[in-house]
Every structure is written in structure tokens, then in C-alpha cells.
Amino acid sequence: DIQMTQSPSTLSASVGDRVTITCRASESINIWLAWYQQKPGKAPKLLIYRASNLEGGVPSRFRGVGSGTEFTLTISGLQPDDFATYYCQQYNSYSYSFGQGTKLELK
Amino acid sequence: EVQLVESGGGLVQPGKSLRLSCSASGFNFEDFALHWVRQSPGRGLEWVAGIDATSPTAVYADSVKGRFTISRDNAKNFLFLQMSDLRSEDTALYYCVKGGFQLLFHWFDPWGQGTPVTVSS
């Protein structure tokens, strides 16, 4: 099965900061990667698909980059609403594995 | 608006069975693959099973293969997950999720609100 490793596990930042979350796949997944945002008590929400495509309605301060085994999610100009947990997911193989999550917290 | 509403979760003893349902609306149900994903503090987000639109071909995580069965009723717009021989490690919030036209190469969107399953004596 493909393993997805996210880093860091926790990220402390302030409103207005730019932050980057990294996701590494144990083997190549081409561009078949999604990023989700989850807030407490809510279901995950799709932010980015195919590694770099922004889902409709998602602010342009979210940016996904990468292919193969290395991917990043960058949020520029953090807003109060962005403090949440972020997950990457590969959908290249039937394990559809997720990263362990990155909790973005207010410094 | 696409809506997925899960039901059927609850408290169940180890070794017993439970059937989850997901009612779908707002899209051409019969055209899309659907999945179950679960989330627990110990295991994080874990894909459980998926079913394509028409075959229907079903695929399962190794952790549930042989114990869980995913199925769908395209006439009534329902997705099901029959869970048997339940174990404590199956305790989680179970989400119904919409995929794409085929099982692979498509992201999960949207997600239902989840239904909780607790396996305990």
C-alpha cells in the first residue's frame, strides 16, 4: 500500500503568515493527490484536487504544488478561518491512503 | 446541492453486525462511484470500501476485507455498508463520500456528516 507522510504534525502560526505543509508518498502517485481541510466536529472539505487544482469556492490563498512523490500545500496570508487540520490523500491506488494530518493552530 | 446523509450507526458488541446506510441526493446517483471512509483518533482517516457506478465492482481495505460488504441501490439512491464480525478497532465515525465516474483517479467530494459506530461489550 502507498504510505502518505505529512509534515509537520502541528504548525503554529499567526494571522497573515504564510505556511507550507508537505506530503510525501512512498511511491509515485503522479498528480493524483487531494488536500482536505477539517474543522472540529465537521467532515473533511475538499480544497485541492489533482495536486494543484483549486476546488470551486476555495480562496486563492490556498495553493497546491507537486507531482510524483512530493507535494506541498501553501496558505498565504492566513485568515482566522484557516486554523484547522489539513490532510493529503492519494487516489492513485485502491488504498486511497491519507496523511496523518497537520493541525494548524494559532500562535 | 449534493447531499449525503448517513444513518445506522450505534453501539454494538464485538462479533456482531451492523448495517450503515447513506441517502444521496442532488446528483445522478447511478453515474458515480461511492465510498465509505472512517475516522478515529487512533487510526486517523482510513478509506474502508468503494463501489463503482454500474458493474458494480467493489473494493475493500485489507482491514475489513471479508467482514464488510459495500452495496448500492441505484433505484433508491442509497449506499450501504454491511459490517459483520465487528472488532473494537472498527470503532470510528463512518463517512459516506462521493467519488468520480470511476473508482480510481478521482478525489472524494463531498462527504456526509458521518455516523458513529462504537464496538464495545
PDB file of C-alpha atoms in Angstrom:
ATOM      1  CA  ASP A   1       0.000   0.000   0.000  1.00  0.00           C
ATOM      2  CA  ILE A   2       1.094   3.564  -0.636  1.00  0.00           C
ATOM      3  CA  GLN A   3       2.003   5.412   2.548  1.00  0.00           C
ATOM      4  CA  MET A   4       1.427   9.157   2.829  1.00  0.00           C
ATOM      5  CA  THR A   5       3.589  11.103   5.238  1.00  0.00           C
ATOM      6  CA  GLN A   6       2.680  14.645   6.185  1.00  0.00           C
ATOM      7  CA  SER A   7       4.865  17.164   7.953  1.00  0.00           C
ATOM      8  CA  PRO A   8       4.753  18.872  10.279  1.00  0.00           C
ATOM      9  CA  SER A   9       2.129  17.269  12.521  1.00  0.00           C
ATOM     10  CA  THR A  10       1.443  20.598  14.177  1.00  0.00           C
ATOM     11  CA  LEU A  11       2.092  24.077  12.885  1.00  0.00           C
ATOM     12  CA  SER A  12       1.774  27.264  14.950  1.00  0.00           C
ATOM     13  CA  ALA A  13       1.248  30.458  13.010  1.00  0.00           C
ATOM     14  CA  SER A  14      -0.302  33.906  13.180  1.00  0.00           C
ATOM     15  CA  VAL A  15      -2.927  35.610  11.086  1.00  0.00           C
ATOM     16  CA  GLY A  16      -1.255  36.945   7.957  1.00  0.00           C
ATOM     17  CA  ASP A  17       1.543  34.360   7.917  1.00  0.00           C
ATOM     18  CA  ARG A  18       2.388  32.075   5.025  1.00  0.00           C
ATOM     19  CA  VAL A  19       2.643  28.396   5.891  1.00  0.00           C
ATOM     20  CA  THR A  20       3.578  25.267   3.956  1.00  0.00           C
ATOM     21  CA  ILE A  21       2.569  21.681   4.634  1.00  0.00           C
ATOM     22  CA  THR A  22       4.435  18.833   2.960  1.00  0.00           C
ATOM     23  CA  CYS A  23       3.071  15.462   1.926  1.00  0.00           C
ATOM     24  CA  ARG A  24       5.283  12.638   0.679  1.00  0.00           C
ATOM     25  CA  ALA A  25       4.113   9.449  -0.990  1.00  0.00           C
ATOM     26  CA  SER A  26       6.015   6.179  -0.585  1.00  0.00           C
ATOM     27  CA  GLU A  27       5.853   5.695  -4.362  1.00  0.00           C
ATOM     28  CA  SER A  28       4.873   7.831  -7.298  1.00  0.00           C
ATOM     29  CA  ILE A  29       1.224   8.848  -7.455  1.00  0.00           C
ATOM     30  CA  ASN A  30       1.591  11.150 -10.472  1.00  0.00           C
ATOM     31  CA  ILE A  31      -0.762  14.056  -9.717  1.00  0.00           C
ATOM     32  CA  TRP A  32      -3.474  12.008  -8.043  1.00  0.00           C
ATOM     33  CA  LEU A  33      -3.446  13.900  -4.778  1.00  0.00           C
ATOM     34  CA  ALA A  34      -6.068  15.865  -2.911  1.00  0.00           C
ATOM     35  CA  TRP A  35      -5.929  18.193   0.072  1.00  0.00           C
ATOM     36  CA  TYR A  36      -8.744  18.478   2.598  1.00  0.00           C
ATOM     37  CA  GLN A  37      -9.471  20.843   5.444  1.00  0.00           C
ATOM     38  CA  GLN A  38     -11.258  19.606   8.549  1.00  0.00           C
ATOM     39  CA  LYS A  39     -12.630  21.635  11.419  1.00  0.00           C
ATOM     40  CA  PRO A  40     -13.680  20.154  14.765  1.00  0.00           C
ATOM     41  CA  GLY A  41     -16.969  18.283  14.553  1.00  0.00           C
ATOM     42  CA  LYS A  42     -17.152  18.639  10.787  1.00  0.00           C
ATOM     43  CA  ALA A  43     -16.453  16.396   7.828  1.00  0.00           C
ATOM     44  CA  PRO A  44     -13.357  16.984   5.713  1.00  0.00           C
ATOM     45  CA  LYS A  45     -13.813  19.535   2.964  1.00  0.00           C
ATOM     46  CA  LEU A  46     -12.053  19.324  -0.393  1.00  0.00           C
ATOM     47  CA  LEU A  47      -9.614  22.155  -1.067  1.00  0.00           C
ATOM     48  CA  ILE A  48      -7.410  20.949  -3.926  1.00  0.00           C
ATOM     49  CA  TYR A  49      -7.548  18.052  -6.365  1.00  0.00           C
ATOM     50  CA  ARG A  50      -5.098  16.727  -8.963  1.00  0.00           C
ATOM     51  CA  ALA A  51      -2.337  18.196  -6.783  1.00  0.00           C
ATOM     52  CA  SER A  52      -2.842  21.794  -7.874  1.00  0.00           C
ATOM     53  CA  ASN A  53      -6.443  22.412  -8.916  1.00  0.00           C
ATOM     54  CA  LEU A  54      -8.397  24.648  -6.568  1.00  0.00           C
ATOM     55  CA  GLU A  55     -11.895  23.442  -5.763  1.00  0.00           C
ATOM     56  CA  GLY A  56     -14.612  25.957  -6.581  1.00  0.00           C
ATOM     57  CA  GLY A  57     -15.211  28.454  -3.799  1.00  0.00           C
ATOM     58  CA  VAL A  58     -11.839  27.864  -2.138  1.00  0.00           C
ATOM     59  CA  PRO A  59      -9.875  31.107  -1.689  1.00  0.00           C
ATOM     60  CA  SER A  60      -6.891  31.665  -3.945  1.00  0.00           C
ATOM     61  CA  ARG A  61      -4.577  31.950  -0.923  1.00  0.00           C
ATOM     62  CA  PHE A  62      -4.523  28.130  -0.972  1.00  0.00           C
ATOM     63  CA  ARG A  63      -2.009  26.671  -3.423  1.00  0.00           C
ATOM     64  CA  GLY A  64      -1.044  23.095  -4.134  1.00  0.00           C
ATOM     65  CA  VAL A  65       2.118  22.054  -5.920  1.00  0.00           C
ATOM     66  CA  GLY A  66       3.820  18.783  -6.731  1.00  0.00           C
ATOM     67  CA  SER A  67       3.837  15.532  -8.641  1.00  0.00           C
ATOM     68  CA  GLY A  68       5.298  12.075  -8.240  1.00  0.00           C
ATOM     69  CA  THR A  69       6.115  11.661  -4.564  1.00  0.00           C
ATOM     70  CA  GLU A  70       6.426  15.176  -3.144  1.00  0.00           C
ATOM     71  CA  PHE A  71       3.620  17.663  -2.671  1.00  0.00           C
ATOM     72  CA  THR A  72       3.038  20.891  -0.786  1.00  0.00           C
ATOM     73  CA  LEU A  73       0.069  22.922   0.333  1.00  0.00           C
ATOM     74  CA  THR A  74       0.819  26.590   0.915  1.00  0.00           C
ATOM     75  CA  ILE A  75      -1.561  29.029   2.531  1.00  0.00           C
ATOM     76  CA  SER A  76      -0.618  32.665   2.031  1.00  0.00           C
ATOM     77  CA  GLY A  77      -1.967  35.385   4.281  1.00  0.00           C
ATOM     78  CA  LEU A  78      -3.536  33.150   6.904  1.00  0.00           C
ATOM     79  CA  GLN A  79      -7.062  34.084   7.904  1.00  0.00           C
ATOM     80  CA  PRO A  80      -8.767  33.186  11.203  1.00  0.00           C
ATOM     81  CA  ASP A  81     -10.975  30.693   9.341  1.00  0.00           C
ATOM     82  CA  ASP A  82      -7.916  28.737   8.150  1.00  0.00           C
ATOM     83  CA  PHE A  83      -6.966  27.336  11.546  1.00  0.00           C
ATOM     84  CA  ALA A  84      -7.950  23.702  11.152  1.00  0.00           C
ATOM     85  CA  THR A  85      -6.458  20.302  10.398  1.00  0.00           C
ATOM     86  CA  TYR A  86      -5.273  19.537   6.875  1.00  0.00           C
ATOM     87  CA  TYR A  87      -4.980  16.123   5.226  1.00  0.00           C
ATOM     88  CA  CYS A  88      -3.487  14.941   1.987  1.00  0.00           C
ATOM     89  CA  GLN A  89      -4.848  11.870   0.206  1.00  0.00           C
ATOM     90  CA  GLN A  90      -3.661   9.816  -2.729  1.00  0.00           C
ATOM     91  CA  TYR A  91      -6.218   8.333  -5.101  1.00  0.00           C
ATOM     92  CA  ASN A  92      -3.784   6.602  -7.443  1.00  0.00           C
ATOM     93  CA  SER A  93      -4.357   3.169  -5.923  1.00  0.00           C
ATOM     94  CA  TYR A  94      -7.112   1.345  -4.109  1.00  0.00           C
ATOM     95  CA  SER A  95      -5.727   2.061  -0.674  1.00  0.00           C
ATOM     96  CA  TYR A  96      -6.749   5.740  -1.140  1.00  0.00           C
ATOM     97  CA  SER A  97      -4.436   6.475   1.764  1.00  0.00           C
ATOM     98  CA  PHE A  98      -4.465   9.663   3.797  1.00  0.00           C
ATOM     99  CA  GLY A  99      -1.707  11.511   5.550  1.00  0.00           C
ATOM    100  CA  GLN A 100      -1.878  11.642   9.323  1.00  0.00           C
ATOM    101  CA  GLY A 101      -2.895  15.287   9.290  1.00  0.00           C
ATOM    102  CA  THR A 102      -1.361  18.669  10.088  1.00  0.00           C
ATOM    103  CA  LYS A 103      -3.021  20.722  12.775  1.00  0.00           C
ATOM    104  CA  LEU A 104      -2.642  24.421  12.062  1.00  0.00           C
ATOM    105  CA  GLU A 105      -3.013  26.335  15.284  1.00  0.00           C
ATOM    106  CA  LEU A 106      -2.946  29.951  16.278  1.00  0.00           C
ATOM    107  CA  LYS A 107       0.339  31.047  17.771  1.00  0.00           C
TER     108      LYS A 107
ATOM    109  CA  GLU B   1     -26.767  20.714  -3.969  1.00  0.00           C
ATOM    110  CA  VAL B   2     -25.193  17.294  -3.394  1.00  0.00           C
ATOM    111  CA  GLN B   3     -26.187  15.809  -0.050  1.00  0.00           C
ATOM    112  CA  LEU B   4     -25.109  12.598   1.619  1.00  0.00           C
ATOM    113  CA  VAL B   5     -26.812  11.591   4.862  1.00  0.00           C
ATOM    114  CA  GLU B   6     -25.573   8.581   6.789  1.00  0.00           C
ATOM    115  CA  SER B   7     -27.544   6.580   9.310  1.00  0.00           C
ATOM    116  CA  GLY B   8     -27.443   3.267  11.123  1.00  0.00           C
ATOM    117  CA  GLY B   9     -24.521   3.801  13.469  1.00  0.00           C
ATOM    118  CA  GLY B  10     -24.630   2.880  17.121  1.00  0.00           C
ATOM    119  CA  LEU B  11     -23.217   0.775  19.914  1.00  0.00           C
ATOM    120  CA  VAL B  12     -22.645  -2.878  19.053  1.00  0.00           C
ATOM    121  CA  GLN B  13     -20.905  -5.752  20.787  1.00  0.00           C
ATOM    122  CA  PRO B  14     -17.757  -7.333  19.385  1.00  0.00           C
ATOM    123  CA  GLY B  15     -18.517 -10.061  16.871  1.00  0.00           C
ATOM    124  CA  LYS B  16     -21.928  -8.627  15.992  1.00  0.00           C
ATOM    125  CA  SER B  17     -23.150  -6.978  12.814  1.00  0.00           C
ATOM    126  CA  LEU B  18     -24.371  -3.542  11.816  1.00  0.00           C
ATOM    127  CA  ARG B  19     -25.633  -2.021   8.574  1.00  0.00           C
ATOM    128  CA  LEU B  20     -24.936   1.577   7.658  1.00  0.00           C
ATOM    129  CA  SER B  21     -26.985   3.466   5.094  1.00  0.00           C
ATOM    130  CA  CYS B  22     -26.313   6.617   3.121  1.00  0.00           C
ATOM    131  CA  SER B  23     -29.070   8.529   1.399  1.00  0.00           C
ATOM    132  CA  ALA B  24     -27.873  10.597  -1.557  1.00  0.00           C
ATOM    133  CA  SER B  25     -29.445  13.484  -3.439  1.00  0.00           C
ATOM    134  CA  GLY B  26     -28.534  16.326  -5.743  1.00  0.00           C
ATOM    135  CA  PHE B  27     -26.671  14.367  -8.437  1.00  0.00           C
ATOM    136  CA  ASN B  28     -27.133  11.466 -10.872  1.00  0.00           C
ATOM    137  CA  PHE B  29     -26.511   8.775  -8.279  1.00  0.00           C
ATOM    138  CA  GLU B  30     -26.157   5.921 -10.770  1.00  0.00           C
ATOM    139  CA  ASP B  31     -23.276   7.663 -12.578  1.00  0.00           C
ATOM    140  CA  PHE B  32     -20.835   7.948  -9.693  1.00  0.00           C
ATOM    141  CA  ALA B  33     -18.614   5.763  -7.567  1.00  0.00           C
ATOM    142  CA  LEU B  34     -19.181   5.970  -3.835  1.00  0.00           C
ATOM    143  CA  HIS B  35     -17.021   5.191  -0.837  1.00  0.00           C
ATOM    144  CA  TRP B  36     -17.044   4.717   2.896  1.00  0.00           C
ATOM    145  CA  VAL B  37     -14.258   6.383   4.883  1.00  0.00           C
ATOM    146  CA  ARG B  38     -13.865   6.155   8.641  1.00  0.00           C
ATOM    147  CA  GLN B  39     -12.099   8.310  11.157  1.00  0.00           C
ATOM    148  CA  SER B  40     -10.936   7.510  14.644  1.00  0.00           C
ATOM    149  CA  PRO B  41      -8.433   9.150  16.989  1.00  0.00           C
ATOM    150  CA  GLY B  42      -6.123   6.160  16.805  1.00  0.00           C
ATOM    151  CA  ARG B  43      -6.214   5.429  13.083  1.00  0.00           C
ATOM    152  CA  GLY B  44      -6.948   8.841  11.572  1.00  0.00           C
ATOM    153  CA  LEU B  45      -8.756   8.907   8.243  1.00  0.00           C
ATOM    154  CA  GLU B  46      -8.990   5.459   6.696  1.00  0.00           C
ATOM    155  CA  TRP B  47     -10.675   4.509   3.454  1.00  0.00           C
ATOM    156  CA  VAL B  48     -12.873   1.458   4.036  1.00  0.00           C
ATOM    157  CA  ALA B  49     -14.599   0.467   0.804  1.00  0.00           C
ATOM    158  CA  GLY B  50     -15.643   1.760  -2.580  1.00  0.00           C
ATOM    159  CA  ILE B  51     -18.122   0.738  -5.252  1.00  0.00           C
ATOM    160  CA  ASP B  52     -18.285   1.865  -8.830  1.00  0.00           C
ATOM    161  CA  ALA B  53     -21.375   3.071 -10.598  1.00  0.00           C
ATOM    162  CA  THR B  54     -22.580   0.244 -12.759  1.00  0.00           C
ATOM    163  CA  SER B  55     -20.655  -3.049 -12.588  1.00  0.00           C
ATOM    164  CA  PRO B  56     -20.812  -2.819  -9.614  1.00  0.00           C
ATOM    165  CA  THR B  57     -17.223  -3.507  -8.733  1.00  0.00           C
ATOM    166  CA  ALA B  58     -16.415  -3.250  -5.038  1.00  0.00           C
ATOM    167  CA  VAL B  59     -13.019  -2.779  -3.435  1.00  0.00           C
ATOM    168  CA  TYR B  60     -12.054  -3.000   0.210  1.00  0.00           C
ATOM    169  CA  ALA B  61      -9.318  -2.060   2.611  1.00  0.00           C
ATOM    170  CA  ASP B  62      -7.382  -5.089   3.844  1.00  0.00           C
ATOM    171  CA  SER B  63      -8.520  -4.330   7.374  1.00  0.00           C
ATOM    172  CA  VAL B  64     -12.178  -5.036   6.517  1.00  0.00           C
ATOM    173  CA  LYS B  65     -11.949  -7.461   3.604  1.00  0.00           C
ATOM    174  CA  GLY B  66     -14.118 -10.497   4.198  1.00  0.00           C
ATOM    175  CA  ARG B  67     -16.060  -8.790   7.004  1.00  0.00           C
ATOM    176  CA  PHE B  68     -17.613  -5.720   5.350  1.00  0.00           C
ATOM    177  CA  THR B  69     -19.736  -5.555   2.202  1.00  0.00           C
ATOM    178  CA  ILE B  70     -20.483  -2.364   0.308  1.00  0.00           C
ATOM    179  CA  SER B  71     -23.545  -2.216  -1.917  1.00  0.00           C
ATOM    180  CA  ARG B  72     -25.806   0.302  -3.572  1.00  0.00           C
ATOM    181  CA  ASP B  73     -29.403   0.684  -4.689  1.00  0.00           C
ATOM    182  CA  ASN B  74     -29.370   2.903  -7.759  1.00  0.00           C
ATOM    183  CA  ALA B  75     -33.168   2.956  -7.915  1.00  0.00           C
ATOM    184  CA  LYS B  76     -33.473   4.455  -4.440  1.00  0.00           C
ATOM    185  CA  ASN B  77     -30.204   6.419  -4.290  1.00  0.00           C
ATOM    186  CA  PHE B  78     -28.824   4.550  -1.315  1.00  0.00           C
ATOM    187  CA  LEU B  79     -25.374   3.300  -0.407  1.00  0.00           C
ATOM    188  CA  PHE B  80     -24.911   0.624   2.237  1.00  0.00           C
ATOM    189  CA  LEU B  81     -22.155  -0.862   4.331  1.00  0.00           C
ATOM    190  CA  GLN B  82     -22.892  -4.230   5.901  1.00  0.00           C
ATOM    191  CA  MET B  83     -20.406  -4.772   8.707  1.00  0.00           C
ATOM    192  CA  SER B  84     -20.010  -8.166  10.358  1.00  0.00           C
ATOM    193  CA  ASP B  85     -17.667  -9.694  12.922  1.00  0.00           C
ATOM    194  CA  LEU B  86     -17.106  -6.226  14.311  1.00  0.00           C
ATOM    195  CA  ARG B  87     -13.997  -5.538  16.359  1.00  0.00           C
ATOM    196  CA  SER B  88     -13.044  -2.788  18.767  1.00  0.00           C
ATOM    197  CA  GLU B  89     -10.722  -1.338  16.120  1.00  0.00           C
ATOM    198  CA  ASP B  90     -13.756  -0.731  13.870  1.00  0.00           C
ATOM    199  CA  THR B  91     -14.921   1.945  16.312  1.00  0.00           C
ATOM    200  CA  ALA B  92     -14.984   5.175  14.315  1.00  0.00           C
ATOM    201  CA  LEU B  93     -17.076   7.835  12.658  1.00  0.00           C
ATOM    202  CA  TYR B  94     -18.105   6.474   9.256  1.00  0.00           C
ATOM    203  CA  TYR B  95     -18.455   8.881   6.345  1.00  0.00           C
ATOM    204  CA  CYS B  96     -20.248   8.319   3.046  1.00  0.00           C
ATOM    205  CA  VAL B  97     -18.305  10.004   0.246  1.00  0.00           C
ATOM    206  CA  LYS B  98     -18.939  10.675  -3.430  1.00  0.00           C
ATOM    207  CA  GLY B  99     -16.232   9.811  -5.914  1.00  0.00           C
ATOM    208  CA  GLY B 100     -15.989  10.180  -9.649  1.00  0.00           C
ATOM    209  CA  PHE B 101     -17.201   8.301 -12.713  1.00  0.00           C
ATOM    210  CA  GLN B 102     -14.759   5.509 -11.964  1.00  0.00           C
ATOM    211  CA  LEU B 103     -13.257   4.135  -8.772  1.00  0.00           C
ATOM    212  CA  LEU B 104      -9.721   5.410  -9.243  1.00  0.00           C
ATOM    213  CA  PHE B 105      -8.201   8.758 -10.161  1.00  0.00           C
ATOM    214  CA  HIS B 106     -10.901  10.848  -8.560  1.00  0.00           C
ATOM    215  CA  TRP B 107     -10.973  12.799  -5.329  1.00  0.00           C
ATOM    216  CA  PHE B 108     -13.614  12.491  -2.613  1.00  0.00           C
ATOM    217  CA  ASP B 109     -16.238  15.214  -2.594  1.00  0.00           C
ATOM    218  CA  PRO B 110     -18.489  15.847  -0.848  1.00  0.00           C
ATOM    219  CA  TRP B 111     -18.564  13.988   2.452  1.00  0.00           C
ATOM    220  CA  GLY B 112     -21.601  13.261   4.563  1.00  0.00           C
ATOM    221  CA  GLN B 113     -21.725  14.301   8.201  1.00  0.00           C
ATOM    222  CA  GLY B 114     -20.823  10.821   9.413  1.00  0.00           C
ATOM    223  CA  THR B 115     -22.462   8.200  11.588  1.00  0.00           C
ATOM    224  CA  PRO B 116     -20.679   6.903  14.700  1.00  0.00           C
ATOM    225  CA  VAL B 117     -20.008   3.234  15.313  1.00  0.00           C
ATOM    226  CA  THR B 118     -18.824   2.024  18.707  1.00  0.00           C
ATOM    227  CA  VAL B 119     -17.823  -1.596  19.166  1.00  0.00           C
ATOM    228  CA  SER B 120     -17.740  -2.471  22.835  1.00  0.00           C
ATOM    229  CA  SER B 121     -19.044  -5.057  25.242  1.00  0.00           C
TER     230      SER B 121
END
